Every structure is written in structure tokens, then in C-alpha cells.
Coordinates of C-alpha atoms and ligand atoms in Angstrom, one line a residue:
X13 CA -7.9 -35.0 -77.0
X14 CA -7.2 -38.6 -78.2
X15 CA -4.1 -40.4 -76.9
X16 CA -2.6 -42.8 -79.3
X17 CA -2.8 -45.8 -76.9
X18 CA -6.5 -46.0 -75.8
X19 CA -6.1 -49.2 -73.9
X20 CA -2.9 -50.4 -72.2
X21 CA -3.1 -53.4 -69.9
X22 CA -0.2 -55.4 -68.3
X23 CA -0.5 -58.6 -66.3
X24 CA -4.3 -58.4 -66.1
X25 CA -5.8 -61.1 -63.9
X26 CA -9.4 -61.9 -62.9
X27 CA -10.8 -64.9 -61.1
X28 CA -14.4 -65.8 -60.2
X29 CA -14.0 -68.2 -57.3
X30 CA -11.9 -71.0 -58.7
X31 CA -12.5 -70.0 -62.3
X32 CA -9.6 -68.0 -63.9
X33 CA -11.2 -65.7 -66.4
X34 CA -8.1 -63.6 -67.3
X35 CA -4.7 -65.1 -66.7
X36 CA -2.0 -62.4 -67.2
X37 CA -3.3 -60.5 -70.3
X38 CA -1.0 -57.9 -71.8
X39 CA -2.4 -55.7 -74.6
X40 CA -2.0 -52.2 -76.0
X41 CA -4.8 -51.1 -78.3
X42 CA -4.6 -47.9 -80.4
X43 CA -7.0 -46.2 -82.8
X44 CA -8.9 -48.4 -85.2
X45 CA -11.1 -51.5 -84.7
X46 CA -9.8 -54.4 -82.7
X47 CA -11.8 -57.7 -82.8
X48 CA -11.7 -60.2 -80.0
X49 CA -12.3 -63.7 -81.0
X50 CA -12.4 -66.8 -78.8
X51 CA -14.7 -69.7 -77.7
X52 CA -17.3 -69.2 -75.0
X53 CA -15.7 -68.9 -71.7
X54 CA -12.4 -67.5 -73.1
X55 CA -12.6 -64.3 -71.0
X56 CA -13.8 -61.9 -73.7
X57 CA -16.6 -60.4 -71.7
X58 CA -14.5 -60.2 -68.6
X59 CA -11.8 -58.3 -70.6
X60 CA -14.4 -55.9 -72.1
X61 CA -16.1 -55.3 -68.8
X62 CA -12.7 -54.4 -67.3
X63 CA -12.0 -52.0 -70.2
X64 CA -15.4 -50.5 -69.7
X65 CA -14.5 -49.8 -66.1
X66 CA -17.4 -51.8 -64.7
X67 CA -15.2 -54.6 -63.3
X68 CA -12.0 -54.2 -61.3
X69 CA -9.3 -56.7 -62.0
X70 CA -7.6 -58.7 -59.2
X71 CA -4.2 -57.8 -60.5
X72 CA -2.4 -55.9 -63.2
X73 CA -2.2 -52.4 -64.4
X74 CA -4.6 -50.6 -66.7
X75 CA -4.5 -47.3 -68.4
X76 CA -7.5 -46.2 -70.5
X77 CA -7.3 -43.1 -72.6
X78 CA -4.2 -42.2 -70.6
X79 CA -6.1 -42.4 -67.3
X80 CA -6.0 -44.8 -64.3
X81 CA -9.3 -46.5 -63.8
X82 CA -8.4 -47.6 -60.3
X83 CA -8.9 -44.0 -59.0
X84 CA -12.3 -42.3 -58.8
X85 CA -11.1 -39.3 -60.7
X86 CA -9.6 -41.6 -63.4
X87 CA -12.8 -43.6 -63.8
X88 CA -14.8 -40.4 -64.1
X89 CA -12.5 -39.0 -66.8
X90 CA -12.6 -42.3 -68.7
X91 CA -16.3 -42.7 -68.5
X92 CA -17.1 -39.3 -70.1
X93 CA -15.1 -40.5 -73.2
X94 CA -16.2 -44.1 -73.2
X95 CA -19.1 -45.9 -74.9
X96 CA -20.0 -49.4 -73.8
X97 CA -22.5 -51.9 -75.3
X98 CA -22.7 -54.8 -72.8
X99 CA -23.8 -58.2 -73.8
X100 CA -26.9 -58.0 -71.7
X101 CA -27.8 -54.4 -71.2
X102 CA -30.0 -53.7 -68.2
X103 CA -32.9 -52.4 -70.2
X104 CA -36.0 -50.9 -68.5
X105 CA -38.7 -52.7 -70.6
X106 CA -41.3 -50.1 -69.7
X107 CA -39.2 -47.2 -71.2
X108 CA -39.6 -46.2 -74.8
X109 CA -36.6 -46.6 -77.0
X110 CA -36.1 -42.8 -77.0
X111 CA -36.5 -42.5 -73.3
X112 CA -34.0 -45.3 -72.6
X113 CA -31.3 -43.8 -74.8
X114 CA -32.1 -40.3 -73.4
X115 CA -31.8 -41.7 -69.9
X116 CA -28.3 -43.0 -70.7
X117 CA -27.4 -39.6 -72.2
X118 CA -28.5 -37.9 -69.0
X119 CA -26.2 -40.3 -67.0
X120 CA -23.4 -39.3 -69.5
X121 CA -24.0 -35.7 -68.2
X122 CA -25.4 -34.3 -71.4
X123 CA -27.2 -31.5 -69.6
X124 CA -28.5 -29.4 -72.5
X125 CA -31.9 -30.9 -73.2
X126 CA -32.2 -29.8 -76.8
X127 CA -28.7 -30.9 -77.8
X128 CA -29.2 -34.1 -75.9
X129 CA -32.4 -35.0 -77.7
X130 CA -30.7 -34.2 -81.1
X131 CA -27.9 -36.6 -80.1
X132 CA -30.4 -39.3 -79.1
X133 CA -32.2 -38.9 -82.5
X134 CA -28.8 -39.0 -84.3
X135 CA -27.7 -42.3 -82.7
X136 CA -31.2 -43.9 -83.2
X137 CA -31.0 -42.8 -86.8
X138 CA -27.6 -44.4 -87.2
X139 CA -28.9 -47.8 -86.1
X140 CA -32.1 -47.4 -88.1
X141 CA -34.4 -47.2 -85.1
X142 CA -36.0 -43.8 -85.7
X143 CA -39.4 -45.4 -86.5
X144 CA -39.6 -47.2 -83.2
X145 CA -38.3 -44.5 -81.0
X146 CA -41.7 -44.2 -79.3
X147 CA -42.2 -47.9 -78.8
X148 CA -41.6 -49.6 -75.5
X149 CA -38.4 -51.7 -75.3
X150 CA -40.4 -54.7 -74.2
X151 CA -42.2 -54.7 -77.6
X152 CA -39.0 -54.7 -79.7
X153 CA -37.4 -57.8 -81.3
X154 CA -34.1 -59.2 -80.1
X155 CA -32.2 -57.6 -83.1
X156 CA -33.8 -54.2 -82.4
X157 CA -32.8 -54.4 -78.7
X158 CA -29.3 -55.1 -79.8
X159 CA -29.4 -52.0 -81.9
X160 CA -30.7 -49.9 -79.0
X161 CA -27.7 -51.2 -77.0
X162 CA -25.4 -50.2 -79.8
X163 CA -27.1 -46.8 -80.2
X164 CA -26.6 -45.8 -76.5
X165 CA -22.9 -46.7 -76.8
X166 CA -22.5 -44.3 -79.7
X167 CA -23.8 -41.2 -77.7
X168 CA -21.3 -38.4 -77.8
X169 CA -19.0 -40.2 -80.3
X170 CA -16.8 -41.6 -77.6
X171 CA -13.0 -41.9 -78.0
X172 CA -13.1 -45.5 -76.8
X173 CA -16.0 -47.7 -77.9
X174 CA -16.4 -51.1 -76.2
X175 CA -18.8 -53.5 -77.9
X176 CA -19.6 -57.0 -76.5
X177 CA -21.0 -59.0 -79.4
X178 CA -22.7 -56.1 -81.1
X179 CA -23.8 -58.1 -84.2
X180 CA -25.3 -61.0 -82.3
X181 CA -28.9 -61.5 -83.5
X182 CA -28.6 -59.0 -86.3
X183 CA -29.8 -60.0 -89.7
X184 CA -27.4 -59.7 -92.7
X185 CA -28.7 -56.3 -93.7
X186 CA -28.4 -54.9 -90.2
X187 CA -24.8 -56.3 -89.9
X188 CA -23.8 -54.4 -93.1
X189 CA -25.4 -51.3 -91.6
X190 CA -23.4 -51.8 -88.4
X191 CA -20.2 -52.0 -90.5
X192 CA -21.2 -48.7 -92.1
X193 CA -21.7 -47.1 -88.7
X194 CA -18.3 -48.1 -87.5
X195 CA -16.7 -47.0 -90.8
X196 CA -18.1 -43.5 -90.3
X197 CA -16.3 -43.0 -87.0
X198 CA -13.5 -40.6 -86.3
X199 CA -10.3 -42.3 -87.4
X200 CA -8.7 -41.4 -84.0
X201 CA -11.4 -43.4 -82.2
X202 CA -10.5 -46.8 -80.7
X203 CA -13.1 -49.6 -81.0
X204 CA -12.8 -53.0 -79.3
X205 CA -15.5 -55.5 -80.0
X206 CA -16.1 -59.2 -79.4
X207 CA -17.8 -61.4 -81.9
X208 CA -18.3 -65.0 -83.0
X209 CA -18.6 -63.9 -86.6
X210 CA -15.2 -64.2 -88.4
X211 CA -16.8 -62.4 -91.3
X212 CA -17.2 -59.3 -89.1
X213 CA -13.6 -59.5 -88.1
X214 CA -12.5 -59.9 -91.7
X215 CA -14.7 -57.0 -92.8
X216 CA -14.1 -54.5 -90.0
X217 CA -11.0 -55.2 -87.8
X218 CA -7.6 -53.8 -88.5
X219 CA -6.4 -55.9 -85.6
X220 CA -7.6 -59.2 -84.2
X221 CA -6.9 -60.7 -80.8
X222 CA -7.7 -64.4 -80.0
X223 CA -8.4 -65.1 -76.4
X224 CA -8.5 -68.7 -75.3
X225 CA -8.4 -70.2 -71.8
X226 CA -8.0 -66.7 -70.2
X227 CA -4.9 -65.9 -72.3
X228 CA -4.0 -64.1 -75.5
X229 CA -3.2 -66.7 -78.1
X230 CA -2.8 -64.4 -81.1
X231 CA -2.5 -60.7 -81.7
X232 CA -2.0 -59.4 -85.2
X233 CA -3.8 -58.4 -88.4
X234 CA -6.5 -60.4 -90.1
X235 CA -4.1 -61.3 -92.9
X236 CA -1.7 -62.7 -90.2
X237 CA -4.5 -64.7 -88.6
X238 CA -5.3 -66.2 -92.0
X239 CA -1.6 -66.8 -92.5
X240 CA -1.5 -69.1 -89.5
X241 CA -3.2 -71.6 -91.9
X242 CA -0.9 -71.0 -94.8
X243 CA -0.2 -74.3 -96.6
X244 CA -2.6 -76.0 -94.2
X245 CA -5.8 -75.9 -96.2
X246 CA -6.4 -78.2 -99.2
X247 CA -9.1 -79.4 -101.5
X248 CA -9.7 -83.0 -102.4
X249 CA -12.3 -85.2 -104.0
X250 CA -12.9 -87.3 -100.8
X251 CA -12.6 -87.3 -97.1
X252 CA -9.2 -87.3 -95.3
X253 CA -9.2 -88.8 -91.8
X254 CA -6.0 -87.0 -90.9
X255 CA -7.6 -83.5 -91.4
X256 CA -8.5 -81.5 -88.3
X257 CA -11.8 -80.5 -89.8
X258 CA -13.3 -81.1 -93.3
X259 CA -16.5 -80.2 -95.1
X260 CA -17.8 -80.3 -98.6
X261 CA -17.7 -76.7 -99.8
X262 CA -19.5 -74.7 -102.6
X263 CA -17.3 -76.4 -105.3
X264 CA -18.7 -79.8 -104.2
X265 CA -15.3 -80.9 -103.1
X266 CA -13.9 -81.5 -99.7
X267 CA -12.1 -78.7 -98.0
X268 CA -9.7 -79.9 -95.4
X269 CA -7.8 -78.0 -92.7
X270 CA -4.8 -79.6 -90.9
X271 CA -1.6 -81.2 -92.2
X272 CA -1.9 -81.8 -95.9
X273 CA -0.4 -84.8 -97.7
X274 CA 2.4 -84.3 -100.2
X275 CA 1.2 -82.9 -103.5
X276 CA -2.2 -81.7 -102.0
X277 CA -4.2 -79.0 -103.9
X278 CA -3.5 -76.2 -101.5
X279 CA -6.1 -73.3 -101.2
X280 CA -6.0 -69.8 -99.8
X281 CA -6.7 -69.9 -96.1
X282 CA -9.3 -67.7 -94.4
X283 CA -9.2 -66.2 -90.9
X284 CA -11.6 -68.9 -89.8
X285 CA -8.9 -71.5 -90.8
X286 CA -6.3 -69.7 -88.8
X287 CA -8.6 -69.4 -85.8
X288 CA -9.4 -73.0 -85.9
X289 CA -5.8 -74.1 -86.0
X290 CA -5.0 -71.8 -83.1
X291 CA -7.9 -72.7 -80.9
X292 CA -7.8 -76.3 -82.0
X293 CA -4.1 -76.6 -81.2
X294 CA -4.8 -75.3 -77.7
X295 CA -7.6 -77.8 -77.4
X296 CA -5.0 -80.5 -77.5
X297 CA -3.4 -79.2 -74.3
X298 CA -4.6 -81.6 -71.4
X299 CA -6.6 -79.1 -69.4
X300 CA -9.1 -78.2 -72.1
X301 CA -11.8 -80.7 -73.3
X302 CA -11.2 -81.9 -76.9
X303 CA -14.6 -81.2 -78.1
X304 CA -15.4 -77.7 -76.8
X305 CA -13.3 -75.3 -78.9
X306 CA -13.8 -77.3 -82.1
X307 CA -17.5 -77.4 -81.7
X308 CA -17.3 -73.6 -81.3
X309 CA -15.9 -73.1 -84.7
X310 CA -18.3 -75.4 -86.5
Ligands
ADP21 P1 -16.5 -65.1 -72.8 O1 -17.0 -63.8 -72.9 O2 -15.2 -65.3 -73.7 O3 -17.5 -66.2 -73.1 P2 -16.4 -64.7 -70.0 O4 -15.5 -63.6 -69.7 O5 -17.8 -64.4 -69.9 O6 -15.9 -65.4 -71.3 O7 -16.1 -65.9 -68.9 C1 -14.8 -66.3 -68.6 C2 -14.9 -67.4 -67.6 O8 -15.3 -66.8 -66.3 C3 -15.9 -68.5 -67.9 O9 -15.5 -69.7 -67.4 C4 -17.2 -68.0 -67.1 O10 -18.0 -69.1 -66.8 C5 -16.6 -67.4 -65.9 N1 -17.4 -66.3 -65.4 C6 -17.7 -65.1 -66.0 N2 -18.5 -64.3 -65.3 C7 -18.6 -64.9 -64.1 C8 -19.3 -64.6 -62.9 N3 -19.9 -63.4 -62.7 N4 -19.2 -65.5 -61.9 C9 -18.6 -66.7 -62.0 N5 -17.9 -67.1 -63.1 C10 -17.9 -66.2 -64.2

């Protein structure tokens, strides 16, 4: 049975040597799709690995699907209801696509061979890989391998689905297909995914969390993230050196983000604008290099 809070973390901390990857993260995630945005090094993968029970935090309390992952019994209970698509799955290149997904299904304790094979075929069909099910993983393209990784995470329709950059390397058609897959899920299912594609967040996520410098910088709806840039995006015929970022858009005019001059021609902000202002603002704190986060958005 699905609990309403799938992920509940308080004071989550993780260090790798001197690098602080998570610095006191508090989050409760319920059903629906939550998108994690943030520049490289923000702590997204560390957070997702923790939620996938493959990494123990140094400090903080976690409950996943109502269970405690710090105990062996809790981890086992969580893992039977969890799907995880890591950023770099440990594929066995000599396995066929079918055999690899079947192998994961066996690890997930799907013991009935016929039902398991049906399930493997179902998830491969969902990601559009039926035709390469007999091909070795080493012969697949990068986008196909990403879809194999997504397929194995969908086995058994898990209550908690953790996806680390599931759309990286997918072409536009495959990305739309991925949106369809997530839209067909059980509404009680909780999905948490990281991405660098703000379009994916806008299209898919009921909730968005921005991680930056190992902390949560924003937690709200996509409309609220766009709202961060309310009255801060304007169009003009020429450059504006005071703008945080500017480019010539499809209208042929400059689109500026920052602090507009009086009487500026304000335009509707996007979530990318809100994200830029959040991450850009943090970039002006002394500890973070000026160029890193802004380059990330470009
Ligand atoms: P993101 O997914 O947002 O790019 P990560 O969680 O991968 O962020 O990394 C957060 C920080 O922790 C980065 O500074 C990264 O270099 C560091 N880090 C991540 N994994 C390791 C590791 N296994 N050993 C050492 N440092 C790591």
C-alpha cells in the first residue's frame, strides 16, 4: 500500500573527504513527479543515491515509503517497492538487452519465470526497445542504453521511482515518449528525477526542487519557480549591460533577465529565468566561482 509521504528526509548530510555534497537537506516528497534541478556538483546524484538506498548518509534521518533504510529489514522492504535508474548503470555489455533487464528482475525477486518475462517485455515495450531485445548492450547507442536503464527501473511498477538524468542523450521524440511513460503511471506513485532540461521539468513535474551548493535553494511548483523571475525579464531592441544574462530571441529582439530599467517591456518569465536568478544569485556568494553556475544555464 502506498503511503502519502514517499520520501521524508531531515538534516541529511553527506561528505566525500573535504567535499560537502549534502549540507542539511530537509525534504518531504509525496505522490507525483518531483524534478531536481541544479548545476553540476550541486548534490543531486548524492541525494538520489541516498533515496535509492545505495548510499548511507553521514547524518540525518530518512524514511522511505514509511520504512527506515538504516535497518536491513527497512532496506529490504523499500527495495522491493523501489525502481532506480542510476546515472551510470553497471551494464554487462555482453548481455542482451532482454537478459540484462531479466537479470535485474530476478534480483527484484520476480520468481515466476513466465510472469517475469512478460514484465520484461512490457517495460522494454514501454521504452520502445522491443526490437533490440536480442541485441547485446555493447552494440546499442547511448540513447538506447539510457532507455534500457529506464526500462529496468520500471519493473514491477514501483511505488517510488528514482531517476538520475533519465532524458540525458535522448532525442526529442524519445523525450516525448518518456513523458508519456511517466504520465501512464499510477497516480499514487512517487517519482523523483534529476535533469538539466528545464523543458522536462515544465512538462512533467508537479514540484521542483533546486539544489545548489549542497542545499535546497527552492522548493515549489513550476509556476512558483517561474514566478521568481516575475517582473525581471524584459525585451529591448539592444543590449543592456546591467542585465544578468541576455540573448537575441526568436523575435529578433534582446531578451534580458535581471533588474529591468523603468518602463521596460516586461515579458512572461519561464522556469529557466527563475532558475537562473536563483542559481545566479547564489553564485554571488563568495564561496562559489562567478562563472560556474551561469555557464551551467547557458
Ligand atoms: P550533481 O549530481 O548535482 O552533479 P553530485 O552529487 O554528483 O552532484 O556531487 C556533489 C559533490 O560531491 C561534487 O562536488 C562531487 O564532485 C562530489 N562527489 C560526488 N561523488 C563523489 C565521490 N564518490 N567521491 C568524491 N567526491 C564526490
